[in-house]
Short mmCIF file of C-alpha atoms and ligand atoms in Angstrom, two decimals:
data_model
loop_
_atom_site.label_atom_id
_atom_site.label_comp_id
_atom_site.label_asym_id
_atom_site.label_seq_id
_atom_site.Cartn_x
_atom_site.Cartn_y
_atom_site.Cartn_z
CA UNK A 1 -6.60 88.58 52.89
CA UNK A 2 -6.27 92.09 52.88
CA UNK A 3 -6.18 94.99 54.23
CA UNK A 4 -8.85 97.10 55.65
CA UNK A 5 -9.10 100.83 57.21
CA UNK A 6 -12.17 101.35 59.40
CA UNK A 7 -13.18 105.44 60.02
CA UNK A 8 -15.90 105.92 63.04
CA UNK A 9 -16.00 108.28 65.40
CA UNK A 10 -18.19 105.72 68.02
CA UNK A 11 -15.00 103.89 69.26
CA UNK A 12 -17.66 100.84 69.45
CA UNK A 13 -18.10 100.74 66.31
CA UNK A 14 -14.55 100.26 65.22
CA UNK A 15 -14.22 97.85 67.29
CA UNK A 16 -16.79 95.41 66.86
CA UNK A 17 -15.95 95.22 62.86
CA UNK A 18 -12.02 95.66 63.49
CA UNK A 19 -13.09 92.29 65.60
CA UNK A 20 -15.13 90.67 62.90
CA UNK A 21 -12.85 91.43 59.72
CA UNK A 22 -9.59 90.12 62.36
CA UNK A 23 -11.86 87.19 62.77
CA UNK A 24 -12.42 86.58 59.03
CA UNK A 25 -8.21 87.20 58.52
CA UNK A 26 -8.17 90.24 57.17
CA UNK A 27 -5.30 93.05 58.71
CA UNK A 28 -7.61 96.38 60.54
CA UNK A 29 -6.87 99.55 61.61
CA UNK A 30 -9.13 101.74 63.15
CA UNK A 31 -9.61 106.15 63.22
CA UNK A 32 -11.88 107.86 65.01
CA UNK A 33 -11.37 110.45 63.40
CA UNK A 34 -10.90 112.15 59.45
CA UNK A 35 -7.23 113.48 60.22
CA UNK A 36 -6.55 110.26 61.96
CA UNK A 37 -7.77 108.51 59.26
CA UNK A 38 -6.12 110.89 56.59
CA UNK A 39 -2.66 110.11 58.20
CA UNK A 40 -3.07 106.69 57.73
CA UNK A 41 -3.88 106.64 53.98
CA UNK A 42 -1.13 109.02 53.97
CA UNK A 43 1.43 106.75 55.16
CA UNK A 44 -0.29 103.16 54.10
CA UNK A 45 -1.68 100.65 51.28
CA UNK A 46 -5.26 99.55 51.56
CA UNK A 47 -7.24 97.37 50.27
CA UNK A 48 -10.46 98.46 51.62
CA UNK A 49 -11.91 101.60 53.35
CA UNK A 50 -14.82 101.14 55.45
CA UNK A 51 -16.20 105.45 56.60
CA UNK A 52 -18.98 106.24 57.99
CA UNK A 53 -20.48 109.17 56.06
CA UNK A 54 -20.64 111.33 59.44
CA UNK A 55 -16.79 111.44 60.78
CA UNK A 56 -16.59 114.92 63.52
CA UNK A 57 -14.04 116.77 61.84
CA UNK A 58 -14.54 116.25 58.38
CA UNK A 59 -17.32 114.80 56.18
CA UNK A 60 -16.84 111.11 55.04
CA UNK A 61 -17.26 112.35 51.93
CA UNK A 62 -14.27 114.35 52.13
CA UNK A 63 -12.03 112.03 53.03
CA UNK A 64 -13.27 109.50 50.12
CA UNK A 65 -11.88 112.43 47.53
CA UNK A 66 -8.53 112.78 49.68
CA UNK A 67 -8.42 108.52 49.59
CA UNK A 68 -8.81 108.63 45.73
CA UNK A 69 -6.37 110.90 45.71
CA UNK A 70 -3.78 108.65 47.20
CA UNK A 71 -5.51 106.13 47.19
CA UNK A 72 -7.36 105.46 43.72
CA UNK A 73 -6.80 101.36 43.98
CA UNK A 74 -8.47 101.21 47.08
CA UNK A 75 -12.16 100.15 47.56
CA UNK A 76 -14.02 102.82 49.37
CA UNK A 77 -17.28 101.82 51.71
CA UNK A 78 -19.69 104.74 52.63
CA UNK A 79 -22.09 103.94 55.66
CA UNK A 80 -24.83 106.08 55.94
CA UNK A 81 -27.02 106.98 58.54
CA UNK A 82 -30.65 107.35 57.37
CA UNK A 83 -31.37 105.69 54.03
CA UNK A 84 -32.04 109.31 51.58
CA UNK A 85 -31.69 108.91 48.24
CA UNK A 86 -29.99 112.05 48.58
CA UNK A 87 -26.87 110.92 50.67
CA UNK A 88 -27.45 107.62 48.17
CA UNK A 89 -26.70 109.81 45.00
CA UNK A 90 -23.91 111.44 46.87
CA UNK A 91 -22.04 108.66 47.70
CA UNK A 92 -22.21 107.22 44.25
CA UNK A 93 -21.68 110.92 42.67
CA UNK A 94 -18.15 111.15 44.61
CA UNK A 95 -17.19 107.67 43.52
CA UNK A 96 -17.28 105.40 46.74
CA UNK A 97 -18.16 101.90 45.85
CA UNK A 98 -20.50 100.73 47.83
CA UNK A 99 -22.29 102.51 50.54
CA UNK A 100 -24.30 100.49 53.61
CA UNK A 101 -26.42 101.39 55.42
CA UNK A 102 -26.58 101.60 59.29
CA UNK A 103 -29.02 99.40 61.31
CA UNK A 104 -28.94 96.25 62.83
CA UNK A 105 -27.60 94.44 60.19
CA UNK A 106 -24.36 96.73 59.55
CA UNK A 107 -21.83 94.24 60.83
CA UNK A 108 -23.51 91.53 58.95
CA UNK A 109 -23.72 93.11 55.62
CA UNK A 110 -20.05 94.65 55.28
CA UNK A 111 -18.47 90.88 56.35
CA UNK A 112 -20.39 89.98 53.68
CA UNK A 113 -19.36 93.57 51.32
CA UNK A 114 -15.89 93.22 52.50
CA UNK A 115 -15.25 89.11 52.10
CA UNK A 116 -16.74 89.56 48.78
CA UNK A 117 -14.30 92.80 47.37
CA UNK A 118 -11.61 90.44 49.22
CA UNK A 119 -12.01 87.54 46.65
CA UNK A 120 -12.21 90.00 44.41
CA UNK A 121 -9.15 91.51 45.32
CA UNK A 122 -7.50 87.73 46.13
CA UNK A 123 -8.37 87.35 41.73
CA UNK A 124 -7.51 90.57 40.47
CA UNK A 125 -3.79 89.80 42.27
CA UNK A 126 -3.65 86.77 40.25
CA UNK A 127 -4.23 88.22 37.30
CA UNK A 128 -2.40 91.77 38.38
CA UNK A 129 0.72 89.86 38.34
CA UNK A 130 0.40 88.66 34.94
CA UNK A 131 -0.46 92.15 33.79
CA UNK A 132 2.20 93.74 35.60
CA UNK A 133 4.85 91.25 33.62
CA UNK A 134 3.28 92.89 30.79
CA UNK A 135 3.51 96.52 31.93
CA UNK A 136 7.33 95.41 33.11
CA UNK A 137 8.06 94.59 29.98
CA UNK A 138 6.86 98.19 28.40
CA UNK A 139 8.78 99.75 30.76
CA UNK A 140 6.34 102.75 32.51
CA UNK A 141 5.54 100.97 34.86
CA UNK A 142 8.73 101.20 36.62
CA UNK A 143 8.80 104.98 36.64
CA UNK A 144 6.45 105.85 39.45
CA UNK A 145 5.40 109.89 40.37
CA UNK A 146 2.19 111.34 39.82
CA UNK A 147 2.70 114.95 40.41
CA UNK A 148 2.26 117.29 37.04
CA UNK A 149 5.61 117.51 36.14
CA UNK A 150 6.14 113.42 35.83
CA UNK A 151 2.56 113.51 34.21
CA UNK A 152 3.80 115.13 31.40
CA UNK A 153 6.98 113.72 31.05
CA UNK A 154 4.85 110.10 30.91
CA UNK A 155 3.09 111.65 27.42
CA UNK A 156 5.98 112.92 26.34
CA UNK A 157 7.92 109.19 26.52
CA UNK A 158 4.55 108.12 25.10
CA UNK A 159 4.39 110.44 22.10
CA UNK A 160 8.39 110.37 21.09
CA UNK A 161 9.01 106.99 21.66
CA UNK A 162 7.69 105.37 18.63
CA UNK A 163 9.66 107.28 16.33
CA UNK A 164 13.17 107.01 15.80
CA UNK A 165 14.37 110.50 16.81
CA UNK A 166 17.24 110.61 19.20
CA UNK A 167 16.46 112.12 23.28
CA UNK A 168 18.87 114.12 25.45
CA UNK A 169 17.52 113.57 29.15
CA UNK A 170 19.20 115.94 31.69
CA UNK A 171 18.62 115.69 35.28
CA UNK A 172 20.14 115.60 38.35
CA UNK A 173 22.12 112.12 39.35
CA UNK A 174 19.53 109.72 40.56
CA UNK A 175 16.08 111.36 39.33
CA UNK A 176 15.76 108.57 36.93
CA UNK A 177 17.46 109.30 33.37
CA UNK A 178 17.58 105.50 32.73
CA UNK A 179 15.06 105.05 33.69
CA UNK A 180 13.28 106.55 31.33
CA UNK A 181 16.17 105.55 28.31
CA UNK A 182 14.60 102.28 29.13
CA UNK A 183 10.83 102.83 29.15
CA UNK A 184 11.70 105.03 25.53
CA UNK A 185 13.28 102.33 24.08
CA UNK A 186 10.75 99.96 25.62
CA UNK A 187 8.03 101.35 23.39
CA UNK A 188 9.58 102.13 20.49
CA UNK A 189 9.24 99.89 17.94
CA UNK A 190 12.67 98.70 18.45
CA UNK A 191 12.48 97.39 21.77
CA UNK A 192 12.83 93.09 20.32
CA UNK A 193 16.02 94.79 19.60
CA UNK A 194 18.98 95.47 21.64
CA UNK A 195 19.18 98.10 24.79
CA UNK A 196 22.64 99.24 25.14
CA UNK A 197 24.15 101.15 27.89
CA UNK A 198 27.91 102.57 27.85
CA UNK A 199 28.73 105.63 30.80
CA UNK A 200 30.90 107.80 28.29
CA UNK A 201 32.65 109.51 31.69
CA UNK A 202 33.60 106.21 32.92
CA UNK A 203 35.84 105.63 30.21
CA UNK A 204 39.94 107.34 28.73
CA UNK A 205 39.76 108.77 25.01
CA UNK A 206 40.97 106.08 23.00
CA UNK A 207 39.25 103.15 25.22
CA UNK A 208 36.00 105.14 24.40
CA UNK A 209 36.26 104.84 20.69
CA UNK A 210 36.99 101.27 20.73
CA UNK A 211 33.92 100.05 22.58
CA UNK A 212 31.77 102.32 20.60
CA UNK A 213 33.64 101.36 16.96
CA UNK A 214 34.90 98.57 17.29
CA UNK A 215 38.75 97.98 15.45
CA UNK A 216 39.85 95.46 13.24
CA UNK A 217 42.83 93.40 14.19
CA UNK A 218 46.32 94.57 14.41
CA UNK A 219 44.54 98.50 14.48
CA UNK A 220 46.95 98.77 17.48
CA UNK A 221 49.01 96.60 20.37
CA UNK A 222 46.85 94.17 21.55
CA UNK A 223 43.71 94.03 19.15
CA UNK A 224 44.56 90.71 18.23
CA UNK A 225 41.06 90.38 16.62
CA UNK A 226 38.75 92.55 14.92
CA UNK A 227 35.88 93.25 17.30
CA UNK A 228 32.40 95.06 16.95
CA UNK A 229 31.60 98.47 18.45
CA UNK A 230 28.57 98.99 20.58
CA UNK A 231 27.15 100.95 17.79
CA UNK A 232 27.33 97.55 15.35
CA UNK A 233 25.96 96.17 18.25
CA UNK A 234 23.39 98.09 19.15
CA UNK A 235 21.75 97.69 14.99
CA UNK A 236 17.84 98.03 15.03
CA UNK A 237 18.10 98.71 18.59
CA UNK A 238 19.04 101.72 20.93
CA UNK A 239 22.35 102.89 21.97
CA UNK A 240 21.53 104.54 25.45
CA UNK A 241 25.11 107.44 25.37
CA UNK A 242 25.27 108.06 29.51
CA UNK A 243 27.55 110.90 31.16
CA UNK A 244 27.70 112.03 27.56
CA UNK A 245 29.07 115.82 29.27
CA UNK A 246 31.99 113.96 29.52
CA UNK A 247 32.78 112.86 26.89
CA UNK A 248 36.71 114.65 25.60
CA UNK A 249 36.15 117.17 22.17
CA UNK A 250 37.86 114.86 20.09
CA UNK A 251 35.96 112.16 20.49
CA UNK A 252 32.36 114.73 20.39
CA UNK A 253 33.82 115.11 17.45
CA UNK A 254 33.70 112.12 16.00
CA UNK A 255 30.91 111.32 17.42
CA UNK A 256 29.53 114.00 15.98
CA UNK A 257 30.40 112.70 12.56
CA UNK A 258 28.40 109.00 12.83
CA UNK A 259 25.68 110.82 14.09
CA UNK A 260 25.12 112.38 10.92
CA UNK A 261 26.43 110.36 8.19
CA UNK A 262 24.43 107.01 10.03
CA UNK A 263 27.93 105.11 9.43
CA UNK A 264 30.92 103.47 11.76
CA UNK A 265 34.43 102.96 11.12
CA UNK A 266 36.22 101.08 13.46
CA UNK A 267 39.68 102.04 14.52
CA UNK A 268 41.72 100.75 11.61
CA UNK A 269 39.71 99.70 9.06
CA UNK A 270 39.44 101.99 5.73
CA UNK A 271 35.51 100.68 5.06
CA UNK A 272 32.86 102.14 6.68
CA UNK A 273 29.51 100.59 8.07
CA UNK A 274 26.05 101.91 8.18
CA UNK A 275 24.22 101.12 11.26
CA UNK A 276 20.80 102.19 12.49
CA UNK A 277 21.07 103.31 15.85
CA UNK A 278 18.29 105.89 18.02
CA UNK A 279 21.36 107.18 20.66
CA UNK A 280 19.20 108.47 23.59
CA UNK A 281 22.21 110.50 25.45
CA UNK A 282 22.23 111.32 29.21
CA UNK A 283 23.91 113.95 31.50
CA UNK A 284 23.89 115.55 34.64
CA UNK A 285 25.79 118.36 33.72
CA UNK A 286 24.92 122.34 32.64
CA UNK A 287 25.05 121.88 29.47
CA UNK A 288 24.79 124.84 28.22
CA UNK A 289 27.00 126.12 30.70
CA UNK A 290 29.41 123.66 29.26
CA UNK A 291 28.66 125.07 25.84
CA UNK A 292 29.89 128.05 26.69
CA UNK A 293 32.67 127.05 28.26
CA UNK A 294 33.67 125.46 26.11
CA UNK A 295 33.85 121.84 26.82
CA UNK A 296 30.68 120.46 24.49
CA UNK A 297 30.41 121.22 21.67
CA UNK A 298 27.02 123.07 20.14
CA UNK A 299 26.89 121.19 16.89
CA UNK A 300 26.45 117.73 18.85
CA UNK A 301 24.44 119.12 21.00
CA UNK A 302 21.43 120.44 18.54
CA UNK A 303 22.04 116.84 16.50
CA UNK A 304 21.69 114.75 20.46
CA UNK A 305 18.61 117.09 21.67
CA UNK A 306 16.07 116.32 19.25
CA UNK A 307 13.71 115.78 21.93
CA UNK A 308 15.49 116.87 25.34
CA UNK A 309 13.47 115.72 28.39
CA UNK A 310 14.71 117.36 31.19
CA UNK A 311 13.92 115.40 35.15
CA UNK A 312 12.61 117.73 37.55
CA UNK A 313 14.91 117.20 40.63
CA UNK A 314 12.72 115.27 43.89
CA UNK A 315 12.62 118.49 46.10
CA UNK A 316 10.77 119.93 43.26
CA UNK A 317 7.92 117.49 42.91
CA UNK A 318 7.59 115.89 46.82
CA UNK A 319 4.10 115.13 46.14
CA UNK A 320 5.58 112.60 44.19
CA UNK A 321 7.75 111.12 47.77
CA UNK A 322 4.52 109.08 48.98
CA UNK A 323 4.09 106.69 47.16
CA UNK A 324 7.61 106.58 45.92
CA UNK A 325 8.27 105.74 49.20
CA UNK A 326 5.63 103.29 49.85
CA UNK A 327 6.54 101.25 46.85
CA UNK A 328 10.15 101.22 47.66
CA UNK A 329 8.51 99.91 51.27
CA UNK A 330 6.39 97.38 49.15
CA UNK A 331 9.63 95.97 47.07
CA UNK A 332 12.24 95.50 50.10
CA UNK A 333 10.09 94.63 52.54
CA UNK A 334 9.20 91.47 50.08
CA UNK A 335 12.61 91.34 49.13
CA UNK A 336 14.21 90.67 52.49
CA UNK A 337 10.51 89.88 54.56
CA UNK A 338 10.67 91.89 56.90
CA UNK A 339 7.20 92.80 58.46
CA UNK A 340 7.01 96.29 57.93
CA UNK A 341 3.87 97.58 57.17
CA UNK A 342 4.25 101.17 56.82
CA UNK A 343 5.49 104.31 57.68
CA UNK A 344 4.56 106.19 60.60
CA UNK A 345 3.18 109.33 59.91
CA UNK A 346 5.87 112.03 61.54
CA UNK A 347 8.51 109.75 59.30
CA UNK A 348 6.84 110.42 55.86
CA UNK A 349 6.48 114.08 56.85
CA UNK A 350 10.30 114.26 57.19
CA UNK A 351 10.90 112.12 54.04
CA UNK A 352 8.20 114.96 52.60
CA UNK A 353 10.62 117.76 53.84
CA UNK A 354 13.58 116.58 53.37
CA UNK A 355 15.92 118.57 50.15
CA UNK A 356 16.59 114.79 48.76
CA UNK A 357 20.51 116.41 46.73
CA UNK A 358 20.52 111.98 45.59
CA UNK A 359 17.05 112.88 44.80
CA UNK A 360 15.06 109.45 43.89
CA UNK A 361 17.85 106.84 44.81
CA UNK A 362 19.25 108.69 47.70
CA UNK A 363 14.42 108.01 48.76
CA UNK A 364 15.24 104.60 47.92
CA UNK A 365 18.77 103.51 49.77
CA UNK A 366 17.47 105.51 52.87
CA UNK A 367 13.52 103.11 52.56
CA UNK A 368 15.95 100.25 51.92
CA UNK A 369 18.11 100.80 54.74
CA UNK A 370 15.00 101.57 56.88
CA UNK A 371 13.25 97.99 55.53
CA UNK A 372 16.60 96.60 56.69
CA UNK A 373 17.36 98.54 59.90
CA UNK A 374 14.21 99.15 62.06
CA UNK A 375 13.25 97.29 64.94
CA UNK A 376 9.13 98.35 64.94
CA UNK A 377 6.62 97.55 63.02
CA UNK A 378 6.72 100.73 60.93
CA UNK A 379 9.00 102.75 59.61
CA UNK A 380 9.91 105.55 62.25
CA UNK A 381 12.21 108.94 62.47
CA UNK A 382 14.72 106.92 64.62
CA UNK A 383 15.14 104.29 61.51
CA UNK A 384 16.19 107.40 58.96
CA UNK A 385 19.11 109.12 58.35
CA UNK A 386 20.37 111.68 61.22
CA UNK A 387 20.36 113.89 57.89
CA UNK A 388 16.66 114.10 57.06
CA UNK A 389 16.05 114.22 60.82
CA UNK A 390 18.55 117.19 61.60
CA UNK A 391 17.06 119.21 58.04
CA UNK A 392 13.75 118.84 59.12
CA UNK A 393 14.49 120.20 62.70
CA UNK A 394 16.87 122.50 61.17
CA UNK A 395 14.47 124.10 58.60
CA UNK A 396 11.30 123.90 61.37
CA UNK A 397 13.76 126.38 64.41
CA UNK A 398 14.39 128.56 61.45
CA UNK A 399 11.11 128.87 60.67
CA UNK A 400 9.62 129.36 64.12
CA UNK A 401 7.55 132.61 63.52
CA UNK A 402 6.62 133.21 67.45
CA UNK A 403 9.54 134.73 70.28
CA UNK A 404 8.76 132.80 73.10
CA UNK A 405 8.90 135.44 75.41
CA UNK A 406 6.05 138.05 74.86
CA UNK A 407 6.85 141.56 75.11
CA UNK A 408 3.65 144.47 74.98
CA UNK A 409 5.67 147.46 73.26
CA UNK A 410 4.72 150.91 74.69
CA UNK A 411 2.36 151.99 72.09
CA UNK A 412 0.74 148.45 72.41
CA UNK A 413 -0.24 146.11 69.77
CA UNK A 414 -2.50 144.94 67.81
CA UNK A 415 -3.16 141.26 68.64
CA UNK A 416 -5.62 140.42 65.87
CA UNK A 417 -3.39 141.42 63.06
CA UNK A 418 0.24 139.75 65.44
CA UNK A 419 -2.21 136.22 64.97
CA UNK A 420 -4.02 136.73 61.75
CA UNK A 421 0.08 137.19 60.66
CA UNK A 422 1.06 134.20 62.34
CA UNK A 423 -1.59 132.78 60.39
CA UNK A 424 -0.43 133.15 57.56
CA UNK A 425 3.06 132.38 57.62
CA UNK A 426 1.78 129.03 59.19
CA UNK A 427 0.27 128.65 56.17
CA UNK A 428 3.15 129.75 53.64
CA UNK A 429 5.60 127.19 55.51
CA UNK A 430 3.04 124.10 55.25
CA UNK A 431 2.54 124.89 51.66
CA UNK A 432 5.97 125.23 51.61
CA UNK A 433 6.34 121.95 53.52
CA UNK A 434 3.61 120.03 51.43
CA UNK A 435 5.20 121.31 47.98
CA UNK A 436 2.51 123.08 47.48
CA UNK A 437 -0.24 120.05 48.20
CA UNK A 438 -3.32 121.34 50.11
CA UNK A 439 -4.83 118.76 51.38
CA UNK A 440 -1.08 117.78 52.80
CA UNK A 441 -0.88 121.27 54.21
CA UNK A 442 -3.71 120.97 55.81
CA UNK A 443 -2.77 118.11 57.25
CA UNK A 444 0.81 119.07 58.32
CA UNK A 445 -1.98 122.04 60.33
CA UNK A 446 -3.72 119.44 61.84
CA UNK A 447 -6.78 121.26 60.01
CA UNK A 448 -9.22 119.70 57.67
CA UNK A 449 -9.09 120.64 54.09
CA UNK A 450 -12.44 123.09 54.46
CA UNK A 451 -10.77 125.56 57.61
CA UNK A 452 -7.57 124.87 55.54
CA UNK A 453 -9.42 126.43 52.36
CA UNK A 454 -10.81 129.30 54.35
CA UNK A 455 -7.91 130.47 55.79
CA UNK A 456 -6.12 130.24 52.44
CA UNK A 457 -8.65 132.65 51.05
CA UNK A 458 -8.60 135.25 54.14
CA UNK A 459 -5.02 135.53 53.65
CA UNK A 460 -4.92 135.10 49.42
CA UNK A 461 -2.06 132.39 49.44
N1 LIG B 501 10.08 107.91 39.03
C1 LIG B 501 10.41 106.90 39.43
N2 LIG B 501 10.14 105.69 40.03
C2 LIG B 501 10.97 104.86 40.56
N3 LIG B 501 12.08 104.60 40.59
C3 LIG B 501 12.75 105.46 39.96
C4 LIG B 501 12.78 106.62 39.83
N4 LIG B 501 13.27 107.49 39.25
C5 LIG B 501 14.26 106.74 40.00
N5 LIG B 501 14.09 105.30 40.68
C6 LIG B 501 15.01 104.69 40.68
O1 LIG B 501 16.31 105.27 40.77
C7 LIG B 501 17.06 104.66 41.12
C8 LIG B 501 18.39 106.48 39.98
O2 LIG B 501 17.85 105.78 39.06
P1 LIG B 501 18.88 106.22 38.00
O3 LIG B 501 19.62 105.11 37.78
O4 LIG B 501 17.61 106.21 36.04
O5 LIG B 501 18.89 107.68 37.82
P2 LIG B 501 20.12 109.00 36.97
O6 LIG B 501 19.58 110.14 36.14
O7 LIG B 501 20.45 107.92 35.95
O8 LIG B 501 21.43 108.17 37.94
P3 LIG B 501 22.53 108.97 37.73
O9 LIG B 501 22.88 110.82 36.69
O10 LIG B 501 23.30 108.66 39.12
O11 LIG B 501 23.51 108.31 36.55
C9 LIG B 501 16.83 103.26 40.32
O12 LIG B 501 17.01 102.49 41.16
C10 LIG B 501 15.76 103.69 39.79
O13 LIG B 501 15.21 102.73 39.28
MG1 LIG B 502 22.09 106.80 35.16
#
């Protein structure tokens, strides 16, 4: 059973295909315009897209291109009218997986094609479980993102993981620092050895020291036996030191020494032990400010940040929001066995526009909550927390460019110019809401990508 989207401006064809595919046990949705199809694609996962090459508001090829962007794994079948060589070539050139010619046998041919693809997908899903299992172990699979900023980070992780150099990960809370640290470990030669996490902010100074370096029997009251520290426990592996910015200055000096010498001395011991540990540190503080204000030692900073990785806040990579949201949706609907099939376009619009101070963690929690509480079969605007909906409302009202009451000044008004100015402001606002992704901006303005390009060129934005 697969999820199929049928796109054709002729409602009768949509219905016919819907009935046919449903009978074969598939989940089917239809769209009678390119814009409607895009909105569906933006908010749900489809396995197969069947689209006419001629839809009134955009060409099937344009839709194909869009689907490749938002849903690269879906199989795309293009229905072409006249069997000319050029449409066939176009279809293949633009990456349609198949094309079927409109004619008497259309339904039968499509049915067979969909059935075959569905079987292939089932098989792939089975072997995919295996593959995913392997990729899960390599870590990168967990980090979701297609924005240029995240792609750069993936590349960086892959390059630096095999080396043993220290890494300092900075970024706001919930941007995925721990996820990245784990991915670095999993992709390194140390992956068979331990990955140990310590939250340096959670311990008072003396406790942190004994956690990190261990102690010997009798070192202090209550030290009834020798105990190994986390540095020794992580030997050969990776120690992830979270919230390193919260460490006291004295601990910073001690850590600096360990990093410099590669040796650890347990509390109360006179002997130093060699340790081979890769340290990955993280902080959500502005570390340069901490240094300037004397709360963080500059020398330690240089030791730790041989390779700095800065994770951008989610609001600076809004194009990652739909994919993240849908992935969390898949995860939680499976986990909770809830029949929630997608995210309503309007709700997705709100998610994409929000500022996300708690970043990906906040988005994940939002989706989890929505899946738990939603009474419809899709996540709706009503299912979103109020702050997210309100944020959208306020911003829209704030950017309302037209006065409701029309006043003509004494000298008259240049209407063309006024309208042109309004166009320009809507264009800019849409680009801002969409994080600069033009196809999405076009979507928000309910125009085709082509028209959007036309206006963008006209206004030089
Ligand atoms: N790119 C991403 N793809 C998938 N899940 C993500 C991504 N980034 C973060 N998450 C998820 O968001 C949550 C927070 O991530 P993580 O704990 O790594 O953030 P953090 O930067 O360490 O936050 P904090 O500073 O608050 O500790 C986790 O559940 C994580 O799985
Ligand atoms: Mg963390």
